Structures are given as structure tokens and as C-alpha cells.
């Protein structure tokens, strides 16, 4: 199947059957998220992989009681940095220097530019920027899941503060942004499975300026 066929195959499954996703497929889905581009390469988020059924059971009631939370194989929680700090910025710049094996003046100037702006900004503004980066990784995970023939239901319908509390995220300087249950569709119980995919036309979406 071509990628576009796989994207047509995927949908936001409303029911999953509890079947486990092979670890190697899950690893590739997470790797796609890890490889996502982010602003200044800061990767200002972490991904929690919830395999534990009791933890999924705790999250379901604060996620609109959506059954995919408990009937998925693995529940991915994308959690963004609560703000940008000098330590977090320096960590990624130092990592870049270490991995590439050299320092570069332009890159160091860019580090100083970020250090003189992000940490001084309002934490909520920084969190919102970090959350956008988490969404890019989230989207790559959704595409990778489709590529693997695995279902993934994007979920914003949850109480982030409650999920933060369950997972102890705030103490780690993180805030939950979006959930992604990974698993397999339950065709016999999903009202959406046979409905035609609805998207606006390319003409309504795209403006070409020649
Ligand atoms: C950020 C985001 C949040 C979403 N939240 C939910 C959700 O909480 N529950 C749900 O059933 N679907 C959720 N969806 C699924 C969308 O409703 C669905 O992707 C959209 O209607 C297009 O349909 P399709 O994905 O099946 O092609 C969400 C999708 C996105 C991208």
C-alpha cells in the first residue's frame, strides 16, 4: 500500500479490541515521533507509554469515558515542558555539540539568543509553544501507526490537569497535551468503521499562487 492508501485506511477508531501491538511496531511508531522536527530542535516534550491497565482505568473517567483508553494496547501521553528554562535549552544545545563533535559560533550565538528570550517569557506562552511541538510528533506517530497497519485514535477529549495528577507530570515540569491510544479497531462495535471519510476538497483547502 502507498502511504496515501494507508492514510485513507486510518481513521479515529472509536472502539478497540484489546489486542496487543507487537513491541517492534510500537517502537517504530515512537521512533517516528522522536524523529519529528521541532522549533530550534528543542524537542520540548516527553512521551509516556502507558501499558499498565490500572493506570489506563484511572485515566478513562477523566477522558470522557472513551473506551479506547482502556481497550487500546498502549496509551501514549504527549506531555510538553511547562516552560522553557536555561537548563532545558542548554541541554539540547550541549547534546548537539556532543553528538556532532564540534562547536560552531553561529550555533552558540543562536543558543544565546534563545537563552535571552524564552526563559524570560510567560510560562503559559512557553507551554503553548512547546505543546505545538508535541503535536508535530503526535501527528508523525499517527502517520507511522497507519503505516504499520495499527490504529491510533487522537484524543483531546480529556482533563489535562487530572491526567497530570495521575501521572505526576507537574512535579516533572510537564503538562499533558494530547493522548494517543494505539491498538486495533473493533470492527463489530465501532459505528465509524464503515462510514466514508469526510474531508473538504483540495480546492477549498489549497490556494495556489503562481
Ligand atoms: C487533536 C485531535 C483531537 C481529537 N480528539 C478526539 C477525541 O477526544 N475523541 C475522538 O473520538 N476523536 C478525537 N479526534 C478525532 C477526530 O474527530 C477525527 O480525526 C476527525 O473527525 C477526522 O476523522 P478521521 O480521523 O476518522 O479521518 C481528535 C482528532 C485530533 C486531531
Coordinates of C-alpha atoms and ligand atoms in Angstrom, one line a residue:
X1 CA 0.0 0.0 0.0
X2 CA 1.1 3.5 -0.8
X3 CA 1.3 6.0 2.1
X4 CA -1.8 7.8 0.9
X5 CA -3.8 4.5 0.8
X6 CA -2.7 3.9 4.4
X7 CA -3.8 7.4 5.4
X8 CA -7.2 6.6 3.7
X9 CA -7.3 3.3 5.7
X10 CA -6.7 5.1 9.0
X11 CA -9.5 6.7 11.0
X12 CA -10.0 7.7 14.6
X13 CA -11.2 4.3 15.9
X14 CA -14.0 4.7 18.4
X15 CA -13.7 1.1 19.7
X16 CA -10.6 -1.1 20.1
X17 CA -10.4 -4.8 20.8
X18 CA -7.7 -5.0 23.4
X19 CA -5.2 -6.9 21.1
X20 CA -1.6 -6.2 21.8
X21 CA 0.5 -4.3 19.3
X22 CA 3.9 -6.1 18.7
X23 CA 6.6 -4.2 20.6
X24 CA 8.7 -3.7 17.4
X25 CA 5.7 -1.9 15.7
X26 CA 5.2 0.3 18.8
X27 CA 8.9 1.1 18.8
X28 CA 8.8 2.3 15.2
X29 CA 5.7 4.4 15.9
X30 CA 7.6 6.1 18.9
X31 CA 10.7 6.4 16.8
X32 CA 8.7 8.4 14.2
X33 CA 7.6 10.7 17.0
X34 CA 11.2 11.0 18.2
X35 CA 12.3 12.0 14.7
X36 CA 9.8 14.8 14.4
X37 CA 11.1 18.2 13.6
X38 CA 10.7 20.8 16.4
X39 CA 11.3 24.5 16.7
X40 CA 15.1 25.0 17.2
X41 CA 15.4 21.2 17.7
X42 CA 14.5 21.6 21.3
X43 CA 12.0 18.6 21.4
X44 CA 10.2 20.3 24.3
X45 CA 8.1 17.3 25.3
X46 CA 8.2 13.7 26.6
X47 CA 6.1 10.7 25.7
X48 CA 4.6 8.4 28.3
X49 CA 3.7 4.9 27.2
X50 CA 1.1 3.5 29.4
X51 CA 1.0 -0.3 29.3
X52 CA -0.4 -0.7 32.8
X53 CA -4.1 -1.5 32.7
X54 CA -4.8 0.0 36.2
X55 CA -3.3 3.4 35.1
X56 CA -5.4 3.3 31.9
X57 CA -8.5 2.6 34.1
X58 CA -7.7 5.7 36.1
X59 CA -7.4 7.8 33.0
X60 CA -10.6 6.7 31.3
X61 CA -13.0 8.5 33.6
X62 CA -11.1 11.8 33.1
X63 CA -11.1 11.2 29.3
X64 CA -14.8 11.4 28.7
X65 CA -15.0 7.7 29.5
X66 CA -13.8 6.9 26.0
X67 CA -13.4 3.1 25.7
X68 CA -10.3 3.2 23.6
X69 CA -8.4 4.5 26.6
X70 CA -8.7 1.0 28.3
X71 CA -9.2 -1.1 25.2
X72 CA -6.0 0.0 23.4
X73 CA -2.8 -1.9 23.6
X74 CA -0.6 1.1 24.6
X75 CA -1.7 4.6 25.6
X76 CA 0.7 7.3 24.5
X77 CA 0.6 10.6 26.5
X78 CA 2.3 13.5 24.9
X79 CA 3.4 15.8 27.7
X80 CA 5.0 19.2 26.9
X81 CA 7.5 21.2 29.0
X82 CA 5.7 23.6 31.3
X83 CA 8.1 26.3 30.3
X84 CA 11.5 26.9 28.7
X85 CA 14.4 27.1 31.1
X86 CA 18.0 27.9 30.5
X87 CA 18.8 24.3 31.7
X88 CA 16.5 22.8 29.2
X89 CA 17.8 24.9 26.3
X90 CA 21.4 24.3 27.2
X91 CA 20.8 20.5 27.5
X92 CA 19.7 20.4 23.8
X93 CA 22.5 22.7 22.6
X94 CA 25.1 20.7 24.5
X95 CA 23.7 17.5 23.2
X96 CA 24.0 18.8 19.7
X97 CA 27.7 19.8 20.2
X98 CA 28.4 16.4 21.8
X99 CA 26.8 14.4 19.0
X100 CA 28.2 16.5 16.2
X101 CA 31.6 16.7 17.9
X102 CA 32.2 20.4 17.3
X103 CA 31.2 23.8 18.4
X104 CA 30.1 26.4 16.0
X105 CA 30.0 30.2 16.6
X106 CA 26.7 30.7 14.7
X107 CA 25.0 27.9 16.7
X108 CA 26.4 29.3 20.0
X109 CA 25.1 32.8 19.1
X110 CA 21.7 31.2 18.4
X111 CA 21.8 29.5 21.8
X112 CA 22.4 32.9 23.5
X113 CA 19.6 34.4 21.5
X114 CA 17.2 31.7 22.8
X115 CA 18.6 32.0 26.3
X116 CA 17.9 35.7 26.3
X117 CA 14.3 35.3 25.2
X118 CA 12.5 32.1 26.0
X119 CA 13.2 31.7 29.8
X120 CA 12.1 35.3 30.4
X121 CA 8.7 34.8 28.7
X122 CA 5.4 33.9 30.5
X123 CA 5.3 30.2 31.3
X124 CA 1.9 29.7 29.7
X125 CA 3.1 31.2 26.4
X126 CA 6.2 28.9 26.5
X127 CA 4.0 25.9 27.3
X128 CA 1.7 26.7 24.4
X129 CA 4.7 26.9 22.1
X130 CA 6.1 23.6 23.5
X131 CA 2.6 22.0 23.1
X132 CA 2.6 22.8 19.4
X133 CA 5.9 20.9 19.0
X134 CA 4.3 17.9 20.8
X135 CA 1.5 18.0 18.2
X136 CA 4.0 17.6 15.4
X137 CA 5.4 14.4 17.0
X138 CA 1.9 13.3 17.7
X139 CA 1.0 13.6 14.0
X140 CA 4.0 11.7 13.0
X141 CA 3.1 8.9 15.4
X142 CA -0.4 8.8 13.8
X143 CA 1.0 8.5 10.3
X144 CA 3.6 5.9 11.5
X145 CA 0.8 3.8 13.1
X146 CA -1.2 3.9 9.8
X147 CA 2.0 2.8 8.0
X148 CA 2.3 -0.2 10.4
X149 CA -1.4 -1.1 9.9
X150 CA -2.1 -0.1 13.5
X151 CA -5.0 2.0 14.7
X152 CA -4.4 5.2 16.7
X153 CA -7.1 7.5 18.0
X154 CA -6.1 11.1 18.5
X155 CA -7.7 12.3 21.8
X156 CA -8.0 15.8 23.1
X157 CA -11.2 15.0 25.0
X158 CA -9.7 14.7 28.4
X159 CA -9.0 16.7 31.5
X160 CA -5.3 17.6 31.3
X161 CA -5.0 18.6 35.0
X162 CA -6.4 15.2 36.1
X163 CA -4.1 13.3 33.8
X164 CA -1.1 15.4 35.1
X165 CA -2.2 14.4 38.6
X166 CA -2.5 10.7 37.8
X167 CA 0.9 10.5 36.1
X168 CA 2.7 13.0 38.5
X169 CA 3.6 15.2 35.5
X170 CA 3.6 18.6 37.1
X171 CA 6.4 17.7 39.5
X172 CA 8.5 16.8 36.5
X173 CA 7.8 20.2 34.8
X174 CA 5.5 18.6 32.3
X175 CA 1.8 19.1 31.3
X176 CA -0.2 16.6 29.3
X177 CA -1.2 17.8 25.9
X178 CA -2.8 15.1 23.9
X179 CA -3.4 11.3 24.1
X180 CA -2.9 8.6 21.5
X181 CA -4.3 5.1 22.2
X182 CA -2.6 2.6 19.9
X183 CA -4.2 -0.7 19.2
X184 CA -6.6 -2.4 16.8
X185 CA -10.1 -1.4 15.7
X186 CA -13.1 -3.5 17.0
X187 CA -15.0 -3.6 13.7
X188 CA -18.1 -5.2 15.2
X189 CA -18.5 -2.4 17.8
X190 CA -17.4 0.7 16.0
X191 CA -20.1 2.8 14.5
X192 CA -17.5 4.8 12.5
X193 CA -15.6 1.9 10.8
X194 CA -17.7 1.8 7.6
X195 CA -18.5 5.4 7.2
X196 CA -17.0 7.3 4.4
X197 CA -14.1 9.6 5.3
X198 CA -15.1 13.3 5.1
X199 CA -12.5 15.9 4.1
X200 CA -13.0 19.3 2.4
X201 CA -11.9 19.4 -1.2
X202 CA -8.4 20.3 -2.2
X203 CA -9.8 23.4 -3.9
X204 CA -11.3 24.6 -0.6
X205 CA -8.1 23.7 1.3
X206 CA -5.4 24.9 -1.1
X207 CA -4.7 28.3 -2.7
X208 CA -2.0 28.2 -5.4
X209 CA -0.3 31.5 -6.2
X210 CA 1.5 31.1 -9.5
Ligands
LIG1 C1 -6.1 16.8 18.1 C2 -7.3 15.9 17.9 C3 -8.1 15.6 19.0 C4 -9.1 14.6 18.8 N1 -9.9 14.3 19.9 C5 -10.7 13.2 19.8 C6 -11.4 12.7 20.9 O1 -11.2 13.1 22.0 N2 -12.2 11.6 20.7 C7 -12.4 11.1 19.5 O2 -13.2 10.1 19.4 N3 -11.8 11.6 18.4 C8 -11.0 12.6 18.5 N4 -10.3 13.1 17.4 C9 -10.6 12.5 16.1 C10 -11.2 13.5 15.1 O3 -12.6 13.7 15.4 C11 -11.0 12.9 13.7 O4 -9.7 12.8 13.5 C12 -11.7 13.7 12.6 O5 -13.1 13.7 12.7 C13 -11.3 13.1 11.2 O6 -11.7 11.8 11.1 P1 -10.7 10.6 10.9 O7 -9.5 10.8 11.8 O8 -11.5 9.4 11.3 O9 -10.4 10.5 9.5 C14 -9.4 14.1 17.5 C15 -8.5 14.4 16.5 C16 -7.5 15.3 16.7 C17 -6.5 15.6 15.5

